[in-house]
Amino acid sequence: MSKRNLALIGATIVSLIYGVTFTIAKDVMPRYIDAYGFILLRVGGSVILFWLIWLFMPKEKIVLSDFPRIIAAAFFGVAFNMLTFFKGLSLTSPISAAVIMVSTPMIVLTLSAIIMKERMQKRKVFGIVLGLVGTAFLILYGKSIGNATNAGLGNFLVLVNAISYGFYLIIVKKLMDKYNAFTFVKWIYLFGFIMVLPFGWSQFQTVDWAVVPMDICWKIGFVVVFSTFLTYLLNLLSMKELKPTTVAVFIYLQPLFATIFAISLGKDELSLVKIGSAVLIFLGVYLVTQKKSVQ
């Protein structure tokens, strides 16, 4: 099997894990642990795993001038990304969060045009606007069931997270072209852990582990090992062979996986607003990703 096909499979597995994570994480927070405390646990556990696995990998030296890019990747890909996502998810529903994340590829395309000076076609610009209109409708009018305490703010924070993740995909690509993923990902998470520590420490201290059920502990472990450690590693390995916009495209699968999983467990339900918003977003995504037709 070619390296590209392996990268595509890895990106698909990431989308599957993330799709399931939307619902699993909602079972943990905010009832047993608040969002920022959960992030500290998630990043801290991943730091340990990344540094342990690095011990068994070939060693590379990172050029000192690349550390500012690593710190930026830690901010946009770990700290700010997770703080906004988990806080938003704690306030909204799994399906709403997953649908909003579909806007990430369009955000990556826009950032690529601004930062990397890539030319944008009118069709793609229209697709971006259409997709963002769908996202705006979901933020303003999407209603959620269950313990969605503030769906509007939650949806907005998930959108901010998507923008942050778009910056991360572009920033980390140059690192992937230069180093092995294991060389720098441990530093990204170490810096990310330092950044989230002031936000999550107080919430982490208040967790009463004596009353946390065993199934919730398993779900916390799933988020740390699979939703964080494994997904970030697979994403980095995929980006070795794929462009940032291609990796971002696999986010389109997340609403499908999240919807199937959430509805099957009775954790969420579809509504006309969610369906309509999803149609606008996917139509925008279609226009953005279509190749220019040959005349």
PDB file of C-alpha atoms in Angstrom:
ATOM      1  CA  MET A   1       0.000   0.000   0.000  1.00  0.00           C
ATOM      2  CA  SER A   2       1.337   3.432  -0.951  1.00  0.00           C
ATOM      3  CA  LYS A   3       2.271   6.034   1.645  1.00  0.00           C
ATOM      4  CA  ARG A   4      -0.478   8.307   0.319  1.00  0.00           C
ATOM      5  CA  ASN A   5      -3.151   5.639   0.800  1.00  0.00           C
ATOM      6  CA  LEU A   6      -1.885   4.990   4.321  1.00  0.00           C
ATOM      7  CA  ALA A   7      -2.095   8.731   4.991  1.00  0.00           C
ATOM      8  CA  LEU A   8      -5.687   8.786   3.700  1.00  0.00           C
ATOM      9  CA  ILE A   9      -6.611   5.839   5.940  1.00  0.00           C
ATOM     10  CA  GLY A  10      -4.983   7.570   8.900  1.00  0.00           C
ATOM     11  CA  ALA A  11      -6.935  10.769   8.240  1.00  0.00           C
ATOM     12  CA  THR A  12     -10.180   8.760   8.028  1.00  0.00           C
ATOM     13  CA  ILE A  13      -9.458   7.077  11.378  1.00  0.00           C
ATOM     14  CA  VAL A  14      -8.874  10.529  12.895  1.00  0.00           C
ATOM     15  CA  SER A  15     -12.303  11.693  11.696  1.00  0.00           C
ATOM     16  CA  LEU A  16     -13.940   8.554  13.104  1.00  0.00           C
ATOM     17  CA  ILE A  17     -12.307   9.050  16.507  1.00  0.00           C
ATOM     18  CA  TYR A  18     -13.192  12.750  16.596  1.00  0.00           C
ATOM     19  CA  GLY A  19     -16.780  11.988  15.565  1.00  0.00           C
ATOM     20  CA  VAL A  20     -17.162   9.609  18.505  1.00  0.00           C
ATOM     21  CA  THR A  21     -15.351  12.021  20.840  1.00  0.00           C
ATOM     22  CA  PHE A  22     -18.052  14.704  20.516  1.00  0.00           C
ATOM     23  CA  THR A  23     -20.470  12.495  22.466  1.00  0.00           C
ATOM     24  CA  ILE A  24     -17.994  10.754  24.778  1.00  0.00           C
ATOM     25  CA  ALA A  25     -16.543  14.045  26.015  1.00  0.00           C
ATOM     26  CA  LYS A  26     -20.056  15.369  26.691  1.00  0.00           C
ATOM     27  CA  ASP A  27     -20.603  12.466  29.124  1.00  0.00           C
ATOM     28  CA  VAL A  28     -17.566  13.563  31.135  1.00  0.00           C
ATOM     29  CA  MET A  29     -18.024  17.336  31.271  1.00  0.00           C
ATOM     30  CA  PRO A  30     -19.219  19.436  32.886  1.00  0.00           C
ATOM     31  CA  ARG A  31     -20.818  16.939  35.293  1.00  0.00           C
ATOM     32  CA  TYR A  32     -17.645  15.243  36.537  1.00  0.00           C
ATOM     33  CA  ILE A  33     -14.931  17.651  35.435  1.00  0.00           C
ATOM     34  CA  ASP A  34     -15.137  21.144  33.938  1.00  0.00           C
ATOM     35  CA  ALA A  35     -13.850  21.835  30.437  1.00  0.00           C
ATOM     36  CA  TYR A  36     -10.518  23.448  31.331  1.00  0.00           C
ATOM     37  CA  GLY A  37      -9.705  20.837  33.949  1.00  0.00           C
ATOM     38  CA  PHE A  38     -10.415  18.131  31.377  1.00  0.00           C
ATOM     39  CA  ILE A  39      -8.080  19.839  28.900  1.00  0.00           C
ATOM     40  CA  LEU A  40      -5.273  19.920  31.455  1.00  0.00           C
ATOM     41  CA  LEU A  41      -5.762  16.195  32.060  1.00  0.00           C
ATOM     42  CA  ARG A  42      -5.921  15.529  28.328  1.00  0.00           C
ATOM     43  CA  VAL A  43      -2.802  17.510  27.412  1.00  0.00           C
ATOM     44  CA  GLY A  44      -0.846  16.374  30.476  1.00  0.00           C
ATOM     45  CA  GLY A  45      -1.506  12.707  29.720  1.00  0.00           C
ATOM     46  CA  SER A  46      -0.517  13.191  26.089  1.00  0.00           C
ATOM     47  CA  VAL A  47       2.727  14.958  27.063  1.00  0.00           C
ATOM     48  CA  ILE A  48       3.764  11.872  29.029  1.00  0.00           C
ATOM     49  CA  LEU A  49       2.856   9.534  26.134  1.00  0.00           C
ATOM     50  CA  PHE A  50       4.670  11.599  23.490  1.00  0.00           C
ATOM     51  CA  TRP A  51       7.859  11.905  25.539  1.00  0.00           C
ATOM     52  CA  LEU A  52       7.828   8.186  26.392  1.00  0.00           C
ATOM     53  CA  ILE A  53       7.446   7.108  22.760  1.00  0.00           C
ATOM     54  CA  TRP A  54      10.160   9.583  21.719  1.00  0.00           C
ATOM     55  CA  LEU A  55      12.662   7.578  23.787  1.00  0.00           C
ATOM     56  CA  PHE A  56      12.360   4.732  21.278  1.00  0.00           C
ATOM     57  CA  MET A  57      12.509   6.870  18.119  1.00  0.00           C
ATOM     58  CA  PRO A  58      15.488   8.074  16.025  1.00  0.00           C
ATOM     59  CA  LYS A  59      16.810  11.345  17.420  1.00  0.00           C
ATOM     60  CA  GLU A  60      16.881  14.601  15.456  1.00  0.00           C
ATOM     61  CA  LYS A  61      18.089  18.022  16.535  1.00  0.00           C
ATOM     62  CA  ILE A  62      15.654  20.906  16.112  1.00  0.00           C
ATOM     63  CA  VAL A  63      17.111  24.158  14.781  1.00  0.00           C
ATOM     64  CA  LEU A  64      16.694  26.914  17.374  1.00  0.00           C
ATOM     65  CA  SER A  65      15.029  29.221  14.825  1.00  0.00           C
ATOM     66  CA  ASP A  66      12.188  26.675  14.421  1.00  0.00           C
ATOM     67  CA  PHE A  67      11.075  26.896  18.058  1.00  0.00           C
ATOM     68  CA  PRO A  68       8.928  30.035  17.499  1.00  0.00           C
ATOM     69  CA  ARG A  69       6.961  28.032  14.904  1.00  0.00           C
ATOM     70  CA  ILE A  70       6.670  25.127  17.363  1.00  0.00           C
ATOM     71  CA  ILE A  71       5.386  27.495  20.064  1.00  0.00           C
ATOM     72  CA  ALA A  72       2.866  28.947  17.597  1.00  0.00           C
ATOM     73  CA  ALA A  73       1.743  25.418  16.702  1.00  0.00           C
ATOM     74  CA  ALA A  74       1.353  24.676  20.420  1.00  0.00           C
ATOM     75  CA  PHE A  75      -0.843  27.754  20.859  1.00  0.00           C
ATOM     76  CA  PHE A  76      -3.112  27.270  17.834  1.00  0.00           C
ATOM     77  CA  GLY A  77      -3.094  23.450  17.750  1.00  0.00           C
ATOM     78  CA  VAL A  78      -3.217  22.611  21.465  1.00  0.00           C
ATOM     79  CA  ALA A  79      -3.885  25.443  23.920  1.00  0.00           C
ATOM     80  CA  PHE A  80      -6.271  27.901  22.225  1.00  0.00           C
ATOM     81  CA  ASN A  81      -7.705  25.148  20.039  1.00  0.00           C
ATOM     82  CA  MET A  82      -8.647  22.886  22.943  1.00  0.00           C
ATOM     83  CA  LEU A  83      -9.711  25.619  25.353  1.00  0.00           C
ATOM     84  CA  THR A  84     -12.270  26.978  22.895  1.00  0.00           C
ATOM     85  CA  PHE A  85     -13.398  23.563  21.637  1.00  0.00           C
ATOM     86  CA  PHE A  86     -13.981  21.874  24.985  1.00  0.00           C
ATOM     87  CA  LYS A  87     -15.577  24.946  26.535  1.00  0.00           C
ATOM     88  CA  GLY A  88     -17.822  25.269  23.493  1.00  0.00           C
ATOM     89  CA  LEU A  89     -18.686  21.560  23.518  1.00  0.00           C
ATOM     90  CA  SER A  90     -19.613  21.772  27.204  1.00  0.00           C
ATOM     91  CA  LEU A  91     -22.203  24.439  26.286  1.00  0.00           C
ATOM     92  CA  THR A  92     -23.641  23.042  23.046  1.00  0.00           C
ATOM     93  CA  SER A  93     -24.674  19.691  21.526  1.00  0.00           C
ATOM     94  CA  PRO A  94     -22.496  17.075  19.769  1.00  0.00           C
ATOM     95  CA  ILE A  95     -24.181  17.475  16.371  1.00  0.00           C
ATOM     96  CA  SER A  96     -24.021  21.291  16.386  1.00  0.00           C
ATOM     97  CA  ALA A  97     -20.319  21.205  17.277  1.00  0.00           C
ATOM     98  CA  ALA A  98     -19.559  18.623  14.593  1.00  0.00           C
ATOM     99  CA  VAL A  99     -21.409  20.547  11.870  1.00  0.00           C
ATOM    100  CA  ILE A 100     -19.575  23.778  12.714  1.00  0.00           C
ATOM    101  CA  MET A 101     -16.237  21.960  12.472  1.00  0.00           C
ATOM    102  CA  VAL A 102     -17.044  21.293   8.811  1.00  0.00           C
ATOM    103  CA  SER A 103     -16.201  24.958   8.160  1.00  0.00           C
ATOM    104  CA  THR A 104     -12.523  24.230   8.934  1.00  0.00           C
ATOM    105  CA  PRO A 105     -11.518  23.307   5.336  1.00  0.00           C
ATOM    106  CA  MET A 106     -12.963  26.574   4.059  1.00  0.00           C
ATOM    107  CA  ILE A 107     -11.106  28.420   6.800  1.00  0.00           C
ATOM    108  CA  VAL A 108      -7.867  26.650   5.828  1.00  0.00           C
ATOM    109  CA  LEU A 109      -8.410  27.653   2.190  1.00  0.00           C
ATOM    110  CA  THR A 110      -8.966  31.272   3.187  1.00  0.00           C
ATOM    111  CA  LEU A 111      -5.893  31.332   5.432  1.00  0.00           C
ATOM    112  CA  SER A 112      -3.819  29.713   2.674  1.00  0.00           C
ATOM    113  CA  ALA A 113      -4.858  32.515   0.314  1.00  0.00           C
ATOM    114  CA  ILE A 114      -3.967  35.185   2.873  1.00  0.00           C
ATOM    115  CA  ILE A 115      -0.807  33.681   4.356  1.00  0.00           C
ATOM    116  CA  MET A 116       0.542  31.576   1.469  1.00  0.00           C
ATOM    117  CA  LYS A 117      -0.733  33.921  -1.275  1.00  0.00           C
ATOM    118  CA  GLU A 118      -2.654  31.162  -3.068  1.00  0.00           C
ATOM    119  CA  ARG A 119      -5.040  32.363  -5.764  1.00  0.00           C
ATOM    120  CA  MET A 120      -8.745  31.982  -4.979  1.00  0.00           C
ATOM    121  CA  GLN A 121     -11.394  31.428  -7.642  1.00  0.00           C
ATOM    122  CA  LYS A 122     -14.764  33.203  -7.494  1.00  0.00           C
ATOM    123  CA  ARG A 123     -16.525  29.862  -7.151  1.00  0.00           C
ATOM    124  CA  LYS A 124     -14.479  29.053  -4.066  1.00  0.00           C
ATOM    125  CA  VAL A 125     -15.113  32.468  -2.552  1.00  0.00           C
ATOM    126  CA  PHE A 126     -18.868  31.946  -3.041  1.00  0.00           C
ATOM    127  CA  GLY A 127     -18.587  28.499  -1.466  1.00  0.00           C
ATOM    128  CA  ILE A 128     -16.806  29.945   1.560  1.00  0.00           C
ATOM    129  CA  VAL A 129     -19.483  32.613   2.022  1.00  0.00           C
ATOM    130  CA  LEU A 130     -22.271  30.046   1.627  1.00  0.00           C
ATOM    131  CA  GLY A 131     -20.707  27.710   4.159  1.00  0.00           C
ATOM    132  CA  LEU A 132     -20.158  30.463   6.691  1.00  0.00           C
ATOM    133  CA  VAL A 133     -23.800  31.571   6.264  1.00  0.00           C
ATOM    134  CA  GLY A 134     -24.848  28.041   7.197  1.00  0.00           C
ATOM    135  CA  THR A 135     -22.551  28.137  10.205  1.00  0.00           C
ATOM    136  CA  ALA A 136     -23.953  31.526  11.257  1.00  0.00           C
ATOM    137  CA  PHE A 137     -27.517  30.173  11.109  1.00  0.00           C
ATOM    138  CA  LEU A 138     -26.504  27.235  13.286  1.00  0.00           C
ATOM    139  CA  ILE A 139     -24.880  29.546  15.836  1.00  0.00           C
ATOM    140  CA  LEU A 140     -27.799  31.980  15.964  1.00  0.00           C
ATOM    141  CA  TYR A 141     -30.814  29.696  15.634  1.00  0.00           C
ATOM    142  CA  GLY A 142     -29.682  26.111  16.287  1.00  0.00           C
ATOM    143  CA  LYS A 143     -31.349  24.652  19.355  1.00  0.00           C
ATOM    144  CA  SER A 144     -30.011  21.651  21.218  1.00  0.00           C
ATOM    145  CA  ILE A 145     -31.445  19.121  23.631  1.00  0.00           C
ATOM    146  CA  GLY A 146     -29.951  17.710  26.787  1.00  0.00           C
ATOM    147  CA  ASN A 147     -27.599  19.813  28.888  1.00  0.00           C
ATOM    148  CA  ALA A 148     -26.745  22.387  26.213  1.00  0.00           C
ATOM    149  CA  THR A 149     -26.740  25.283  28.671  1.00  0.00           C
ATOM    150  CA  ASN A 150     -25.741  28.011  26.192  1.00  0.00           C
ATOM    151  CA  ALA A 151     -25.833  26.696  22.613  1.00  0.00           C
ATOM    152  CA  GLY A 152     -25.170  30.098  21.002  1.00  0.00           C
ATOM    153  CA  LEU A 153     -21.949  30.777  22.914  1.00  0.00           C
ATOM    154  CA  GLY A 154     -20.930  27.127  22.666  1.00  0.00           C
ATOM    155  CA  ASN A 155     -21.337  27.090  18.878  1.00  0.00           C
ATOM    156  CA  PHE A 156     -19.375  30.352  18.573  1.00  0.00           C
ATOM    157  CA  LEU A 157     -16.468  28.936  20.605  1.00  0.00           C
ATOM    158  CA  VAL A 158     -16.395  25.806  18.432  1.00  0.00           C
ATOM    159  CA  LEU A 159     -16.160  28.062  15.361  1.00  0.00           C
ATOM    160  CA  VAL A 160     -13.237  29.959  16.947  1.00  0.00           C
ATOM    161  CA  ASN A 161     -11.622  26.571  17.587  1.00  0.00           C
ATOM    162  CA  ALA A 162     -12.021  25.693  13.904  1.00  0.00           C
ATOM    163  CA  ILE A 163     -10.233  28.909  12.901  1.00  0.00           C
ATOM    164  CA  SER A 164      -7.434  28.161  15.369  1.00  0.00           C
ATOM    165  CA  TYR A 165      -7.064  24.631  13.987  1.00  0.00           C
ATOM    166  CA  GLY A 166      -6.832  26.077  10.467  1.00  0.00           C
ATOM    167  CA  PHE A 167      -3.853  28.194  11.536  1.00  0.00           C
ATOM    168  CA  TYR A 168      -2.288  25.109  13.129  1.00  0.00           C
ATOM    169  CA  LEU A 169      -2.530  23.001   9.933  1.00  0.00           C
ATOM    170  CA  ILE A 170      -0.722  25.677   7.941  1.00  0.00           C
ATOM    171  CA  ILE A 171       1.942  26.352  10.599  1.00  0.00           C
ATOM    172  CA  VAL A 172       2.794  22.704  11.260  1.00  0.00           C
ATOM    173  CA  LYS A 173       3.130  21.745   7.570  1.00  0.00           C
ATOM    174  CA  LYS A 174       6.595  23.327   7.295  1.00  0.00           C
ATOM    175  CA  LEU A 175       7.708  21.402  10.375  1.00  0.00           C
ATOM    176  CA  MET A 176       6.480  18.151   8.812  1.00  0.00           C
ATOM    177  CA  ASP A 177       8.482  18.864   5.667  1.00  0.00           C
ATOM    178  CA  LYS A 178      11.642  19.267   7.749  1.00  0.00           C
ATOM    179  CA  TYR A 179      11.429  16.848  10.701  1.00  0.00           C
ATOM    180  CA  ASN A 180      10.051  13.508  11.783  1.00  0.00           C
ATOM    181  CA  ALA A 181       6.745  14.000  13.621  1.00  0.00           C
ATOM    182  CA  PHE A 182       8.109  12.455  16.829  1.00  0.00           C
ATOM    183  CA  THR A 183      10.921  15.017  16.871  1.00  0.00           C
ATOM    184  CA  PHE A 184       8.736  18.067  17.495  1.00  0.00           C
ATOM    185  CA  VAL A 185       5.271  16.893  18.605  1.00  0.00           C
ATOM    186  CA  LYS A 186       6.552  16.306  22.143  1.00  0.00           C
ATOM    187  CA  TRP A 187       7.649  19.949  22.254  1.00  0.00           C
ATOM    188  CA  ILE A 188       4.309  21.139  20.871  1.00  0.00           C
ATOM    189  CA  TYR A 189       2.487  19.355  23.684  1.00  0.00           C
ATOM    190  CA  LEU A 190       4.962  20.413  26.362  1.00  0.00           C
ATOM    191  CA  PHE A 191       4.516  24.081  25.442  1.00  0.00           C
ATOM    192  CA  GLY A 192       0.779  23.504  25.090  1.00  0.00           C
ATOM    193  CA  PHE A 193       0.634  22.008  28.587  1.00  0.00           C
ATOM    194  CA  ILE A 194       2.391  25.075  30.026  1.00  0.00           C
ATOM    195  CA  MET A 195      -0.142  27.318  28.248  1.00  0.00           C
ATOM    196  CA  VAL A 196      -3.259  25.500  29.523  1.00  0.00           C
ATOM    197  CA  LEU A 197      -1.942  24.982  33.066  1.00  0.00           C
ATOM    198  CA  PRO A 198      -3.121  28.401  34.402  1.00  0.00           C
ATOM    199  CA  PHE A 199      -6.634  27.795  33.011  1.00  0.00           C
ATOM    200  CA  GLY A 200      -7.150  24.195  34.070  1.00  0.00           C
ATOM    201  CA  TRP A 201      -5.327  23.715  37.361  1.00  0.00           C
ATOM    202  CA  SER A 202      -8.048  25.031  39.675  1.00  0.00           C
ATOM    203  CA  GLN A 203     -10.763  23.004  37.934  1.00  0.00           C
ATOM    204  CA  PHE A 204      -8.602  19.883  37.956  1.00  0.00           C
ATOM    205  CA  GLN A 205      -8.028  20.246  41.706  1.00  0.00           C
ATOM    206  CA  THR A 206     -11.768  20.326  42.419  1.00  0.00           C
ATOM    207  CA  VAL A 207     -12.466  16.933  40.817  1.00  0.00           C
ATOM    208  CA  ASP A 208     -13.732  14.412  43.367  1.00  0.00           C
ATOM    209  CA  TRP A 209     -12.304  11.220  41.903  1.00  0.00           C
ATOM    210  CA  ALA A 210     -14.048   9.116  44.563  1.00  0.00           C
ATOM    211  CA  VAL A 211     -17.438   9.773  42.942  1.00  0.00           C
ATOM    212  CA  VAL A 212     -16.313   9.423  39.314  1.00  0.00           C
ATOM    213  CA  PRO A 213     -17.778   6.141  37.925  1.00  0.00           C
ATOM    214  CA  MET A 214     -15.480   3.622  36.286  1.00  0.00           C
ATOM    215  CA  ASP A 215     -17.141   4.048  32.878  1.00  0.00           C
ATOM    216  CA  ILE A 216     -16.398   7.782  33.025  1.00  0.00           C
ATOM    217  CA  CYS A 217     -12.754   6.999  33.858  1.00  0.00           C
ATOM    218  CA  TRP A 218     -12.607   4.798  30.762  1.00  0.00           C
ATOM    219  CA  LYS A 219     -14.070   7.631  28.675  1.00  0.00           C
ATOM    220  CA  ILE A 220     -11.473  10.047  30.055  1.00  0.00           C
ATOM    221  CA  GLY A 221      -8.804   7.527  29.111  1.00  0.00           C
ATOM    222  CA  PHE A 222     -10.270   7.247  25.609  1.00  0.00           C
ATOM    223  CA  VAL A 223     -10.067  11.030  25.131  1.00  0.00           C
ATOM    224  CA  VAL A 224      -6.463  11.160  26.368  1.00  0.00           C
ATOM    225  CA  VAL A 225      -5.104   8.138  24.469  1.00  0.00           C
ATOM    226  CA  PHE A 226      -7.198   8.053  21.303  1.00  0.00           C
ATOM    227  CA  SER A 227      -8.774  11.509  20.842  1.00  0.00           C
ATOM    228  CA  THR A 228      -5.553  13.357  21.666  1.00  0.00           C
ATOM    229  CA  PHE A 229      -2.373  11.275  21.469  1.00  0.00           C
ATOM    230  CA  LEU A 230      -3.341   8.995  18.564  1.00  0.00           C
ATOM    231  CA  THR A 231      -5.272  11.559  16.495  1.00  0.00           C
ATOM    232  CA  TYR A 232      -2.556  14.212  16.650  1.00  0.00           C
ATOM    233  CA  LEU A 233       0.057  11.633  15.741  1.00  0.00           C
ATOM    234  CA  LEU A 234      -1.984  10.273  12.817  1.00  0.00           C
ATOM    235  CA  ASN A 235      -2.737  13.805  11.609  1.00  0.00           C
ATOM    236  CA  LEU A 236       0.958  14.702  11.596  1.00  0.00           C
ATOM    237  CA  LEU A 237       1.894  11.496   9.794  1.00  0.00           C
ATOM    238  CA  SER A 238      -0.871  12.137   7.238  1.00  0.00           C
ATOM    239  CA  MET A 239       0.411  15.661   6.620  1.00  0.00           C
ATOM    240  CA  LYS A 240       3.763  14.172   5.649  1.00  0.00           C
ATOM    241  CA  GLU A 241       2.064  12.995   2.444  1.00  0.00           C
ATOM    242  CA  LEU A 242      -0.967  15.299   2.139  1.00  0.00           C
ATOM    243  CA  LYS A 243      -1.560  19.043   1.856  1.00  0.00           C
ATOM    244  CA  PRO A 244      -3.196  20.926   4.774  1.00  0.00           C
ATOM    245  CA  THR A 245      -6.348  21.478   2.717  1.00  0.00           C
ATOM    246  CA  THR A 246      -6.573  17.740   1.974  1.00  0.00           C
ATOM    247  CA  VAL A 247      -6.210  16.813   5.649  1.00  0.00           C
ATOM    248  CA  ALA A 248      -8.839  19.413   6.530  1.00  0.00           C
ATOM    249  CA  VAL A 249     -11.268  17.887   4.011  1.00  0.00           C
ATOM    250  CA  PHE A 250     -11.574  14.767   6.179  1.00  0.00           C
ATOM    251  CA  ILE A 251     -13.325  16.885   8.800  1.00  0.00           C
ATOM    252  CA  TYR A 252     -16.355  16.541   6.514  1.00  0.00           C
ATOM    253  CA  LEU A 253     -16.725  12.986   7.828  1.00  0.00           C
ATOM    254  CA  GLN A 254     -16.970  14.078  11.457  1.00  0.00           C
ATOM    255  CA  PRO A 255     -20.630  15.216  11.384  1.00  0.00           C
ATOM    256  CA  LEU A 256     -21.574  11.863   9.807  1.00  0.00           C
ATOM    257  CA  PHE A 257     -19.802   9.831  12.485  1.00  0.00           C
ATOM    258  CA  ALA A 258     -20.878  12.182  15.295  1.00  0.00           C
ATOM    259  CA  THR A 259     -24.522  12.165  14.193  1.00  0.00           C
ATOM    260  CA  ILE A 260     -24.716   8.380  13.881  1.00  0.00           C
ATOM    261  CA  PHE A 261     -23.078   7.849  17.270  1.00  0.00           C
ATOM    262  CA  ALA A 262     -24.973  10.576  19.141  1.00  0.00           C
ATOM    263  CA  ILE A 263     -28.415   9.652  17.799  1.00  0.00           C
ATOM    264  CA  SER A 264     -27.821   5.928  18.327  1.00  0.00           C
ATOM    265  CA  LEU A 265     -27.245   6.661  22.033  1.00  0.00           C
ATOM    266  CA  GLY A 266     -30.113   9.162  22.268  1.00  0.00           C
ATOM    267  CA  LYS A 267     -27.683  11.975  23.107  1.00  0.00           C
ATOM    268  CA  ASP A 268     -28.916  14.394  20.451  1.00  0.00           C
ATOM    269  CA  GLU A 269     -31.576  14.824  17.780  1.00  0.00           C
ATOM    270  CA  LEU A 270     -31.836  16.324  14.333  1.00  0.00           C
ATOM    271  CA  SER A 271     -33.785  19.514  13.644  1.00  0.00           C
ATOM    272  CA  LEU A 272     -34.698  21.460  10.509  1.00  0.00           C
ATOM    273  CA  VAL A 273     -32.243  24.218  11.437  1.00  0.00           C
ATOM    274  CA  LYS A 274     -29.389  21.732  11.836  1.00  0.00           C
ATOM    275  CA  ILE A 275     -30.274  19.984   8.579  1.00  0.00           C
ATOM    276  CA  GLY A 276     -30.616  23.276   6.685  1.00  0.00           C
ATOM    277  CA  SER A 277     -27.355  24.619   8.116  1.00  0.00           C
ATOM    278  CA  ALA A 278     -25.592  21.378   7.234  1.00  0.00           C
ATOM    279  CA  VAL A 279     -26.892  21.573   3.640  1.00  0.00           C
ATOM    280  CA  LEU A 280     -25.549  25.135   3.247  1.00  0.00           C
ATOM    281  CA  ILE A 281     -22.195  24.152   4.759  1.00  0.00           C
ATOM    282  CA  PHE A 282     -21.788  21.029   2.620  1.00  0.00           C
ATOM    283  CA  LEU A 283     -22.846  22.937  -0.516  1.00  0.00           C
ATOM    284  CA  GLY A 284     -20.204  25.532   0.276  1.00  0.00           C
ATOM    285  CA  VAL A 285     -17.673  22.778   0.901  1.00  0.00           C
ATOM    286  CA  TYR A 286     -18.573  21.170  -2.448  1.00  0.00           C
ATOM    287  CA  LEU A 287     -17.977  24.433  -4.323  1.00  0.00           C
ATOM    288  CA  VAL A 288     -14.672  24.981  -2.506  1.00  0.00           C
ATOM    289  CA  THR A 289     -13.240  21.522  -3.142  1.00  0.00           C
ATOM    290  CA  GLN A 290     -14.308  20.987  -6.779  1.00  0.00           C
ATOM    291  CA  LYS A 291     -11.454  21.127  -9.242  1.00  0.00           C
ATOM    292  CA  LYS A 292     -11.631  23.613 -12.098  1.00  0.00           C
ATOM    293  CA  SER A 293     -13.402  21.966 -15.004  1.00  0.00           C
ATOM    294  CA  VAL A 294     -11.476  21.427 -18.215  1.00  0.00           C
ATOM    295  CA  GLN A 295     -12.943  23.327 -21.159  1.00  0.00           C
TER     296      GLN A 295
END
